[in-house]
Coordinates of C-alpha atoms (C1' of nucleotides) in Angstrom, one line a residue:
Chain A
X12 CA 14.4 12.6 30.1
X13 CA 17.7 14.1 29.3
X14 CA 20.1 16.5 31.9
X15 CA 18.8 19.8 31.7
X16 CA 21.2 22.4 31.2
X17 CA 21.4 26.3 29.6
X18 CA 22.2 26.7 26.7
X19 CA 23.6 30.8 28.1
X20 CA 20.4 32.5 28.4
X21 CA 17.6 33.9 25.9
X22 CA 19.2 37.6 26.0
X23 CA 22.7 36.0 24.6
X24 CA 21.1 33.5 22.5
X25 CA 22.7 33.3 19.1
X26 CA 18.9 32.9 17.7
X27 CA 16.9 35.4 19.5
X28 CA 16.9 37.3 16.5
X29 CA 16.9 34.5 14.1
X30 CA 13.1 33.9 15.6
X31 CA 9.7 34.7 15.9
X32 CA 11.1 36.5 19.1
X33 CA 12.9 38.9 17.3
X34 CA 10.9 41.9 18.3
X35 CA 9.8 40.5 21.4
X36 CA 10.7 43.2 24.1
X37 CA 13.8 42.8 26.2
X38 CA 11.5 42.0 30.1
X39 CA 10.1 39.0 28.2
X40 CA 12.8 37.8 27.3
X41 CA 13.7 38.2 30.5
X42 CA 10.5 36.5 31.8
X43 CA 10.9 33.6 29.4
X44 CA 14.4 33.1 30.0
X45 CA 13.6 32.3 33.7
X46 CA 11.2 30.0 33.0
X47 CA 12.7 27.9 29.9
X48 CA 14.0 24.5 30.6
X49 CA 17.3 23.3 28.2
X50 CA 17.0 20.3 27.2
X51 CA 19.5 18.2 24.5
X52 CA 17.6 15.4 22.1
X53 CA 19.8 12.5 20.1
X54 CA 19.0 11.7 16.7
X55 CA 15.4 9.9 16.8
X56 CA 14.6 10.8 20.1
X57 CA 10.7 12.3 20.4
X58 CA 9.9 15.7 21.3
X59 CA 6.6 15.5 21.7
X60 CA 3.4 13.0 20.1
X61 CA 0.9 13.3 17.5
X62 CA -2.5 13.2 20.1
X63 CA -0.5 14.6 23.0
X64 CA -1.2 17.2 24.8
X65 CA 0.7 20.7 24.1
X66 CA 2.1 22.2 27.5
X67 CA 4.7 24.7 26.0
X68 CA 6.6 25.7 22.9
X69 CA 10.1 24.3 22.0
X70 CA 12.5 26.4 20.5
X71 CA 15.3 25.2 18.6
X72 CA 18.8 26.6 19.7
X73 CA 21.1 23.9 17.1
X74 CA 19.7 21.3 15.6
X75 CA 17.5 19.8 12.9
X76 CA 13.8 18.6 13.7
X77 CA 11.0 17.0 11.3
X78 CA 6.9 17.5 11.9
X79 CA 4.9 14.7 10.8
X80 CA 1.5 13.6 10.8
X81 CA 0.6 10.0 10.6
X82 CA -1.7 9.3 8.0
X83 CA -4.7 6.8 9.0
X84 CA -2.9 3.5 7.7
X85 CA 0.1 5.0 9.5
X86 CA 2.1 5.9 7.1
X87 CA 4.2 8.6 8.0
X88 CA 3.8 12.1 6.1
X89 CA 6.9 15.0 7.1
X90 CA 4.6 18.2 6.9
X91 CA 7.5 20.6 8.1
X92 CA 11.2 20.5 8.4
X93 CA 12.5 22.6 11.5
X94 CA 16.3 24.3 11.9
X95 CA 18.0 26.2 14.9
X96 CA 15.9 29.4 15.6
X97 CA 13.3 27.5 14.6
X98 CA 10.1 26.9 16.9
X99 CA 7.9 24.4 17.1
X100 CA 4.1 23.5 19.4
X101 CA 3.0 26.8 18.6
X102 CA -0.2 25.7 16.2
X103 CA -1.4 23.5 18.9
X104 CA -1.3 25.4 21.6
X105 CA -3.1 28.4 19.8
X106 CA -5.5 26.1 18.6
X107 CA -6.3 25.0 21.8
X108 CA -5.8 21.6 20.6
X109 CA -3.5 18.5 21.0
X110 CA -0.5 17.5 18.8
X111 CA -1.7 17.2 15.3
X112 CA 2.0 15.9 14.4
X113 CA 4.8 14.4 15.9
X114 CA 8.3 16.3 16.2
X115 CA 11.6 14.1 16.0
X116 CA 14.9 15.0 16.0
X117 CA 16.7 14.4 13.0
X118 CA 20.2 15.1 14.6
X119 CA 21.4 15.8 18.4
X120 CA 19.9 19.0 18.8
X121 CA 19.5 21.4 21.5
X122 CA 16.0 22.4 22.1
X123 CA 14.3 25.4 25.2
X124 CA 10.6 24.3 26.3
X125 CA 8.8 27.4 27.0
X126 CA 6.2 26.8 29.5
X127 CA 2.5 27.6 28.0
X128 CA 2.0 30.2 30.8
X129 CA 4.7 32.3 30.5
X130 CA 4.6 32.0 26.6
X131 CA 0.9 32.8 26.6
X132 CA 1.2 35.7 29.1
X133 CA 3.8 37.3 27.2
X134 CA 1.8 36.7 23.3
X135 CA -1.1 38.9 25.9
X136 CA 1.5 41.8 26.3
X137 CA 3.8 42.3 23.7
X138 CA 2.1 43.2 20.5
X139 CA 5.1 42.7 18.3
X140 CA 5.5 39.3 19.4
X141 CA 1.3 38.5 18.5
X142 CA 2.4 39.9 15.3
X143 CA 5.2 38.3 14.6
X144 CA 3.4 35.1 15.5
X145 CA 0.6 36.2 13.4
X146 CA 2.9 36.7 10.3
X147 CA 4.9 32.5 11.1
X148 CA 0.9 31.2 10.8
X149 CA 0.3 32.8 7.8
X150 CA 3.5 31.9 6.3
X151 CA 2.9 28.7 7.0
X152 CA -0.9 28.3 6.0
X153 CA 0.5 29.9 2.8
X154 CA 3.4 27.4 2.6
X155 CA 1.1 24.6 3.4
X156 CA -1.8 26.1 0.6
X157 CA 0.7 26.1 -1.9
X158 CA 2.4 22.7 -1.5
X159 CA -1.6 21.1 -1.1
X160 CA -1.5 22.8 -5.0
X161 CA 1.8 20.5 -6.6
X162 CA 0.7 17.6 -4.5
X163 CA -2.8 18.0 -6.2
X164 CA -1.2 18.9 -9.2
X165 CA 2.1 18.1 -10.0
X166 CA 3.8 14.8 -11.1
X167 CA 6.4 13.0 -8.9
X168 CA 9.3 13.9 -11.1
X169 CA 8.7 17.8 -10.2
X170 CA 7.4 17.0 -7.0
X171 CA 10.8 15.6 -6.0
X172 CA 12.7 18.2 -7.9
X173 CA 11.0 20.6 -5.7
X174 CA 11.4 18.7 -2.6
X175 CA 15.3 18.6 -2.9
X176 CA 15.8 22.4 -3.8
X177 CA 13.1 23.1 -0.5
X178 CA 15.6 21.1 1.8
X179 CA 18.4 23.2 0.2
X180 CA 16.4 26.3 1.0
X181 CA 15.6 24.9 4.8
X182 CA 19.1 23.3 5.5
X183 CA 21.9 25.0 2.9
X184 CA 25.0 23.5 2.0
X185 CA 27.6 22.0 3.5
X186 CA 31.2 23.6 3.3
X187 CA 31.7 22.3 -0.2
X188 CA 28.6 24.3 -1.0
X189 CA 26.9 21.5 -3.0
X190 CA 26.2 19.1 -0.7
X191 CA 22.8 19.2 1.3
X192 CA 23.3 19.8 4.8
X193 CA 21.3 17.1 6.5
X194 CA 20.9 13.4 6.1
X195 CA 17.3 11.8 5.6
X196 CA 16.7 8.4 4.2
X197 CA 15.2 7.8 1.0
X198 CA 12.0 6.7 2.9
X199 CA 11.6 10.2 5.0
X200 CA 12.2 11.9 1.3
X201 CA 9.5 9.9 0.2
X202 CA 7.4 11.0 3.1
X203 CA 8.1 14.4 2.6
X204 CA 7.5 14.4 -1.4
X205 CA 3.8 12.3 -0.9
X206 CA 5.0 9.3 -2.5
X207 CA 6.4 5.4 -2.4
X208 CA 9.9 5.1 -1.2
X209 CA 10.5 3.0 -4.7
X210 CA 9.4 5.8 -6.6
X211 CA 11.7 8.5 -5.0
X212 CA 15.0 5.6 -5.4
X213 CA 14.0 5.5 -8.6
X214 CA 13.7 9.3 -9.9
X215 CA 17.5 10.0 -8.1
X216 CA 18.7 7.6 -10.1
X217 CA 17.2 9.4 -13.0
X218 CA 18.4 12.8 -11.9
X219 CA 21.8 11.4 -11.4
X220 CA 21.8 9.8 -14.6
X221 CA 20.8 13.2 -16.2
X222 CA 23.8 14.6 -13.8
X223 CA 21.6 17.0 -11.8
X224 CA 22.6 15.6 -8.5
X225 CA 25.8 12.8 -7.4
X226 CA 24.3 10.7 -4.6
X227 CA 26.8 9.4 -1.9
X228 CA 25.1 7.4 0.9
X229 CA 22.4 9.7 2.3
X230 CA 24.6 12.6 1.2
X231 CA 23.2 14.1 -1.6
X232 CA 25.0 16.7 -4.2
X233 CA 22.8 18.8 -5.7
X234 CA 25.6 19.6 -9.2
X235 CA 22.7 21.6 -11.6
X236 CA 20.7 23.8 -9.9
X237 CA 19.2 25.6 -12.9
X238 CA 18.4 22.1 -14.3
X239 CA 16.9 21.6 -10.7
X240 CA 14.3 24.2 -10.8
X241 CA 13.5 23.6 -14.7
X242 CA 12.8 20.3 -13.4
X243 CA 10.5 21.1 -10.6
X244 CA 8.9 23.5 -12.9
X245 CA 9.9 26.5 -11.2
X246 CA 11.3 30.0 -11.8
X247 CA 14.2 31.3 -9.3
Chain B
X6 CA -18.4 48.2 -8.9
X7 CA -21.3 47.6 -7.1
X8 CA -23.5 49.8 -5.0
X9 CA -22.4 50.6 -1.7
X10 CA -24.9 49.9 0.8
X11 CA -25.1 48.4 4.6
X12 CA -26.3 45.4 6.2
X13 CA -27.8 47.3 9.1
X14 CA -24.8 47.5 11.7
X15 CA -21.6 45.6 13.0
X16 CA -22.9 46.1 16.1
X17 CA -26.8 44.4 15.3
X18 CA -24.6 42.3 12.5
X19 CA -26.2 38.1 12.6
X20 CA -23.2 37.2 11.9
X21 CA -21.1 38.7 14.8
X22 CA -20.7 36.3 17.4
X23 CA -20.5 33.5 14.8
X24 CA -17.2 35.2 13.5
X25 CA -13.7 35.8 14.5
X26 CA -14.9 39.1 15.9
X27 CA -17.4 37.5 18.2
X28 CA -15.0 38.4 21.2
X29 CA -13.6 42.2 19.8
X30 CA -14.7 44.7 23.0
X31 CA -17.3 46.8 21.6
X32 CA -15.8 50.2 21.5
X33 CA -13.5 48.4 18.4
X34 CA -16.7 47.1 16.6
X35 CA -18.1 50.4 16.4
X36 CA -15.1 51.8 14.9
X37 CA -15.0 48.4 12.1
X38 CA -18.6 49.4 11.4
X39 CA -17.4 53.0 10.9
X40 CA -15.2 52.4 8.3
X41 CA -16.4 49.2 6.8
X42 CA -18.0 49.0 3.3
X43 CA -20.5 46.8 2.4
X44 CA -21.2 45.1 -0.8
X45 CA -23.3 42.7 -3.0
X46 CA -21.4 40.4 -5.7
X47 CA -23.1 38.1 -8.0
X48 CA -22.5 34.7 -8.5
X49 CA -19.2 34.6 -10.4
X50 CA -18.0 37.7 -9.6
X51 CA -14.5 38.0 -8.5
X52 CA -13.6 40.2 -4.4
X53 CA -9.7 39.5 -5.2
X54 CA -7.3 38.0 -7.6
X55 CA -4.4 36.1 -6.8
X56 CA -1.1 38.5 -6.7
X57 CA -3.2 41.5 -6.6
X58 CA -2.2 43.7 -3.1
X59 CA -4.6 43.5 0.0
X60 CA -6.0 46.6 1.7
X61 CA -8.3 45.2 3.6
X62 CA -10.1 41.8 4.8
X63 CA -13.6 40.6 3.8
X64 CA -16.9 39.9 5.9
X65 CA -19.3 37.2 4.8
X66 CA -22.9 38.8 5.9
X67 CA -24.7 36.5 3.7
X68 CA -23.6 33.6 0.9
X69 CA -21.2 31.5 -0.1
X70 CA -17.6 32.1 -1.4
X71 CA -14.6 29.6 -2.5
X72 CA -10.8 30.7 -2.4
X73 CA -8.7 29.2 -5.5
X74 CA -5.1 29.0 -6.2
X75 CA -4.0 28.7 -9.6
X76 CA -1.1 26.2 -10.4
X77 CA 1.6 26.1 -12.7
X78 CA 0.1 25.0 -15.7
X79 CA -3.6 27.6 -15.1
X80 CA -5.8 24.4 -13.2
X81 CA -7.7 25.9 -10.3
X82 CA -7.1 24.0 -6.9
X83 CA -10.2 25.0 -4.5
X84 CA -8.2 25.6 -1.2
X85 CA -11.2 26.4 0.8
X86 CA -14.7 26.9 1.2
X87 CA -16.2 30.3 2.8
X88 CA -19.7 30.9 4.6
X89 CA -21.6 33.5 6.4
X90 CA -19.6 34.5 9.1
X91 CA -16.5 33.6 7.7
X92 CA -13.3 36.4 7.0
X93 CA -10.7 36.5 4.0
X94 CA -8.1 37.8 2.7
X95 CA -6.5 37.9 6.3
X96 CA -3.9 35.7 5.5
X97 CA -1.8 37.8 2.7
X98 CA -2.1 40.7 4.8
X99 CA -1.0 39.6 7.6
X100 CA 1.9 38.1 6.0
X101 CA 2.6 41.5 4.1
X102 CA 2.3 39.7 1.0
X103 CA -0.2 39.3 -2.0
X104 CA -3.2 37.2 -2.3
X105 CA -1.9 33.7 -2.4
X106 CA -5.5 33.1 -4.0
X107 CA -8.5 34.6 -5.4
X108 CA -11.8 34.4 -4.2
X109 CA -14.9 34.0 -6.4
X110 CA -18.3 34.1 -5.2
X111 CA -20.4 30.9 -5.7
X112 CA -23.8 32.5 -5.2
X113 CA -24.7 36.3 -4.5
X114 CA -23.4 37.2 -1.6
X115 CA -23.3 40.1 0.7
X116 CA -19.8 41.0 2.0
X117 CA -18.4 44.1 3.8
X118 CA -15.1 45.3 3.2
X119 CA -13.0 46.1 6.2
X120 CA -9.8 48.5 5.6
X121 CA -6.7 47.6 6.3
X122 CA -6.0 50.1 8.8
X123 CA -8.8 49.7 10.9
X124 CA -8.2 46.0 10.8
X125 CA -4.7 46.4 12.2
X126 CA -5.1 49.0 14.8
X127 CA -7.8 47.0 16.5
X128 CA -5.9 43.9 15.9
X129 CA -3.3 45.9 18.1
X130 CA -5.5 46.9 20.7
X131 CA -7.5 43.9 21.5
X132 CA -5.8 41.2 22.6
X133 CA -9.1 39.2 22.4
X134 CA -9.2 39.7 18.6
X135 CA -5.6 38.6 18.3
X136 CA -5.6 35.7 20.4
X137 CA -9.0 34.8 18.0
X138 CA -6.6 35.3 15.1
X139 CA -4.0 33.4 16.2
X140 CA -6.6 30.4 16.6
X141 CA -8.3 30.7 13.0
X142 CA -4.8 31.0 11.7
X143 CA -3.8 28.0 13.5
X144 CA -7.3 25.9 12.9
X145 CA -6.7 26.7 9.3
X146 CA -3.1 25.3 9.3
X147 CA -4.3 22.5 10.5
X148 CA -6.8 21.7 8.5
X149 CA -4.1 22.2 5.5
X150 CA -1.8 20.1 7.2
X151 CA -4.4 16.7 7.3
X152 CA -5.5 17.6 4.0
X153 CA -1.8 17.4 2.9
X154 CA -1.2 14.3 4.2
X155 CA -4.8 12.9 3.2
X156 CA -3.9 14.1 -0.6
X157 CA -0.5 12.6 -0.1
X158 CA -1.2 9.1 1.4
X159 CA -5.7 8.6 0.1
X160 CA -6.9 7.5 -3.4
X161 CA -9.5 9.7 -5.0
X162 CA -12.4 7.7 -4.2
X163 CA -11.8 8.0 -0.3
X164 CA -10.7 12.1 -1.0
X165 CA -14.1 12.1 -3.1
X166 CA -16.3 11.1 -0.1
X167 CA -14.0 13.2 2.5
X168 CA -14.9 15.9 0.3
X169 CA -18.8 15.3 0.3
X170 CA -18.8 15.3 4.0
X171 CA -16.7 18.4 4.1
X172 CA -18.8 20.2 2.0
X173 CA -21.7 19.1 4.3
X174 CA -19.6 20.2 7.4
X175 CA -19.4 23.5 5.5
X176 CA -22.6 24.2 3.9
X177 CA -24.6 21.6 5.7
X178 CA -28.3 20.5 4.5
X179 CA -31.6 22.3 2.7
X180 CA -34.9 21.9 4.5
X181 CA -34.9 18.3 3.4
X182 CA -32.1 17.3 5.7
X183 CA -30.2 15.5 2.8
X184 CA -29.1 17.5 -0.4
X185 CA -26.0 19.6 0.1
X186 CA -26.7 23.2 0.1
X187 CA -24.5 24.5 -2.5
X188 CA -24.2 23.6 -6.2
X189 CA -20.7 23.0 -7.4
X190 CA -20.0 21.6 -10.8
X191 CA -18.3 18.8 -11.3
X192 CA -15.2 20.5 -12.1
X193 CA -15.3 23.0 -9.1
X194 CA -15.5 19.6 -7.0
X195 CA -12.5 17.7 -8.8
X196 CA -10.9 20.9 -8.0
X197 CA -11.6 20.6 -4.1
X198 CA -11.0 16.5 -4.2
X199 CA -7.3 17.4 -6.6
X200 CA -8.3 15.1 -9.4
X201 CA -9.5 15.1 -12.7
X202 CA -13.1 16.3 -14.0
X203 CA -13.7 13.0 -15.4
X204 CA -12.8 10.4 -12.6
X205 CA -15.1 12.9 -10.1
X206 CA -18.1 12.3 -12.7
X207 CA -17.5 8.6 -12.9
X208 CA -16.6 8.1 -9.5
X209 CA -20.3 9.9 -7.9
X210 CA -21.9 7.8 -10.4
X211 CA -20.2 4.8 -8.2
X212 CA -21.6 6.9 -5.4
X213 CA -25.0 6.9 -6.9
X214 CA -25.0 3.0 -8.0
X215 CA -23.7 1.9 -4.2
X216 CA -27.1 4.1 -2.8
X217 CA -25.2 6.4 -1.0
X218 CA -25.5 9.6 -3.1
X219 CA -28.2 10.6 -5.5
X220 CA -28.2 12.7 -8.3
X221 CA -30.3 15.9 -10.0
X222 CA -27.7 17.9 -11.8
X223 CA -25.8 20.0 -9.4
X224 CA -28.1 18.9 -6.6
X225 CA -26.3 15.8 -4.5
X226 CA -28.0 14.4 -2.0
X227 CA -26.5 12.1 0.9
X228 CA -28.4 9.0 1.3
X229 CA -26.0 6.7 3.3
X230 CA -24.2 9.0 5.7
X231 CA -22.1 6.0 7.2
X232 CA -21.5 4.3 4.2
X233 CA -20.3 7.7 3.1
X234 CA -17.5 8.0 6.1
X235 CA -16.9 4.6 6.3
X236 CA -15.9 5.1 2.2
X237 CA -13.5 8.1 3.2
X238 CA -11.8 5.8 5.9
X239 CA -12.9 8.2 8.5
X240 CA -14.3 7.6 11.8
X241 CA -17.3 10.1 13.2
Chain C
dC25 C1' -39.4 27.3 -28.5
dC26 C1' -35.2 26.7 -30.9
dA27 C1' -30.2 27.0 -31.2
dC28 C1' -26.1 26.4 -29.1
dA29 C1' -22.6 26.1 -25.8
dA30 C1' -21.4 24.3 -21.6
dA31 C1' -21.7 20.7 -18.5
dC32 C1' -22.3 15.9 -17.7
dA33 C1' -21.5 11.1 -18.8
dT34 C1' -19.2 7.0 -20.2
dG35 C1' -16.1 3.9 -22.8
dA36 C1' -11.4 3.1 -24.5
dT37 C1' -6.7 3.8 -24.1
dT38 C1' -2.4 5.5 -22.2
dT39 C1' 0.3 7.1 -18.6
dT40 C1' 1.6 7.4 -14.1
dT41 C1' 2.5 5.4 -9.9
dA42 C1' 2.4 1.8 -6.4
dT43 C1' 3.3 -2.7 -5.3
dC44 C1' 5.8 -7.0 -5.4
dA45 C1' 10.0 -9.5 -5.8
dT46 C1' 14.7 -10.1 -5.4
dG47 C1' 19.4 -8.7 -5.1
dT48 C1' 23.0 -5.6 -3.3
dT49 C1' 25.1 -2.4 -0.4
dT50 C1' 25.6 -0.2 3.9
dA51 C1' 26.0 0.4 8.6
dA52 C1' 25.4 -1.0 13.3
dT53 C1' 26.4 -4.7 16.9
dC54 C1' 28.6 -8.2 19.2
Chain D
dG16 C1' 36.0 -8.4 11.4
dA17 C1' 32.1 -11.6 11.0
dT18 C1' 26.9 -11.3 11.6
dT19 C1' 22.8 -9.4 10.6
dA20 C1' 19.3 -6.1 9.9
dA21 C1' 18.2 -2.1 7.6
dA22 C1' 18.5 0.7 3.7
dC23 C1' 19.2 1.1 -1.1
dA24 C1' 18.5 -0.4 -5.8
dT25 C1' 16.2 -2.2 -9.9
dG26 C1' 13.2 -5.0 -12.7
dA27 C1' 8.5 -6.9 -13.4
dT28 C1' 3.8 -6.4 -12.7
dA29 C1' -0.5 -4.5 -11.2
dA30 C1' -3.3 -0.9 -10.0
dA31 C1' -4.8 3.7 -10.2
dA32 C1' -5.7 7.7 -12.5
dA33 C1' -5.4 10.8 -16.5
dT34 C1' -6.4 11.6 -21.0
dC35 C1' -8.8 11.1 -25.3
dA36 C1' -12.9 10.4 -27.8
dT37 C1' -17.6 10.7 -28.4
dG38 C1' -22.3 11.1 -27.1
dT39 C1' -26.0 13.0 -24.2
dT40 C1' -28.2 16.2 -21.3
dT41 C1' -28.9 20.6 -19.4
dG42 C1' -29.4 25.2 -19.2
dT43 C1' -29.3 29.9 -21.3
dG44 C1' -30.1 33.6 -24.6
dG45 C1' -32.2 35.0 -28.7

DNA sequence: CCACAAACATGATTTTTATCATGTTTAATC
DNA sequence: GATTAAACATGATAAAAATCATGTTTGTGG
């Protein structure tokens, strides 16, 4: 367990309106900020266990985290990427149900656990919050409906294509505005395309060879974006 | 159109307590039946149409209905499988967005029609309903989520016998205890499995020589039960 | 009952993708 | 800064799956 500390409180917190609490009113956010425990994660460490039993909801202040679900022979398949404002235990705990994927940070990142009682209590009260709540899940089931389509449907090539410009979406730049803000390993790209670590090597060689991205280490330049898109079959 | 006519009342409805109304307080299921608007559609017939507008979610009194997404290139992709009991069209609406899919009816089947309006101002009143929500919404994104990984990480012949059992989850038996109570071509099944027509056909002709399926046009019937979850890698 | 289209079936072939094998580079640790 | 494991890279091969081709059966409307 790390040193729990506050990260200021929910009322001053630079994502409170970067979140599903957006439109939460002001005495819950009170409430929850009294009962939320700060808590910092390194790079790797476990949030919380595929199986495990949900007891709260985390909510990412800074950070980067990655969902996955281990598939029967164990291979590991990223279902979600997660960024400050970002929260996280919800679908389990609504479902009444345990972990159906692991969380991991992918960076240090600052995280608030937000005990199931209060959260719960609060989801009973405030109408725009059930909303708002209402409106992540069926984002998400849409998200998750449409990416079940291209995994069904679409060859690697776009597949990965469409992978890089939806970490670009999730993460952004860096300062030199072409360079994707996070580092995974080829492997976790894989994971997150549906495919063999090989396979995903392979294709970012091809797409640096056609000069739509310059690959440097983990970093990764994304250099035509309108080739990107063509690629992964998409319109802007 | 079809003619409008009710299924006796919300209130006396079979279907009530087997749906995500079963826990709505009474003075809100008075005013659903109030508004609500039944009606019969023939096998085939299309409630909704990807990227049309919701006003409204749909009932199942009585039959059988499958939700589609189209992908990029027009091949349908079966995203789930609706019964008696069951809603629709929640999702886009909730999200303040279009249909993500359309829905097509698979045998005549009875559905009322509940407006928008309605929908939402109980939705705000009872927090029973919403909680209710919340946990379909969830349950849903959850099934997406190990069918994503399953489609990811399976090959087709495990996905093939996933998707006989689901079916059976869904639709469950006839009288006889053993063929599937819906009949899907061959397509509509490569559809649900994300495969091709052709490697469905050949592969429940494996199904059929092993002894665990049998055959009569669109009727299947499951023989071998275990065989048949021990072939999707699945434990009971 | 016949005509005809759609669905089903199966073999052959090609394409896609995974796996295996083997180096090379990179990064972390002592 | 040498050691060493992990990650990256790439070629060769095998396996999986799609596509193409061609019949056959089934079901439907006249």
């Amino acid at each position: 367990m790390q040193f729990h500390h506050d990260y200021a409180t929910c009322q001053s917190c630079a994502q409170r309106f970067n979140s599903v609490f957006c439109k939460a009113r002001e005495e819950y956010v009170d409430a929850i900020n009294e009962q939320k425990i700060c808590n910092t994660y390194k790079k790797g460490q476990i949030l919380f266990n595929e199986g495990a039993y949900p007891f709260g909801v985390y909510c990412i202040n800074e950070g980067k985290i990655k969902l996955s679900h281990q598939g029967d022979d164990g291979k590991e398949q990223i279902i979600r990427l997660l960024k400050s404002g970002d929260v996280l235990g919800y679908r389990a705990l609504l479902s009444g149900d345990r972990y159906g994927a692991s969380a991991v940070a992918l960076e240090d990142t600052k995280v608030c656990f937000i005990p199931k009682e209060i959260f719960v209590t609060v989801l009973k009260n405030d109408t725009g919050l059930a909303f708002e709540m209402m409106k992540l899940l069926s984002d998400e089931l849409h998200k998750a409906e449409v990416k079940l389509t291209h995994l069904a449907q679409k060859p690697i090539r776009e597949r990965l294509a469409e992978t890089l410009l939806f970490i670009k979406e999730t993460y952004g730049f860096e300062e030199d505005g072409i360079t994707l803000n996070v580092r995974l390993s080829r492997e976790e790209i894989a994971n997150l395309v549906g495919t063999a670590t090989e396979s995903t090597i392979r294709l970012l060689s091809d797409f640096k060879k056609d000069g739509m991205v310059e690959l440097d280490g983990k970093k990764i330049k994304i250099l035509q974006h309108k080739l990107l898109l063509q690629t992964a079959n998409l319109q802007d």
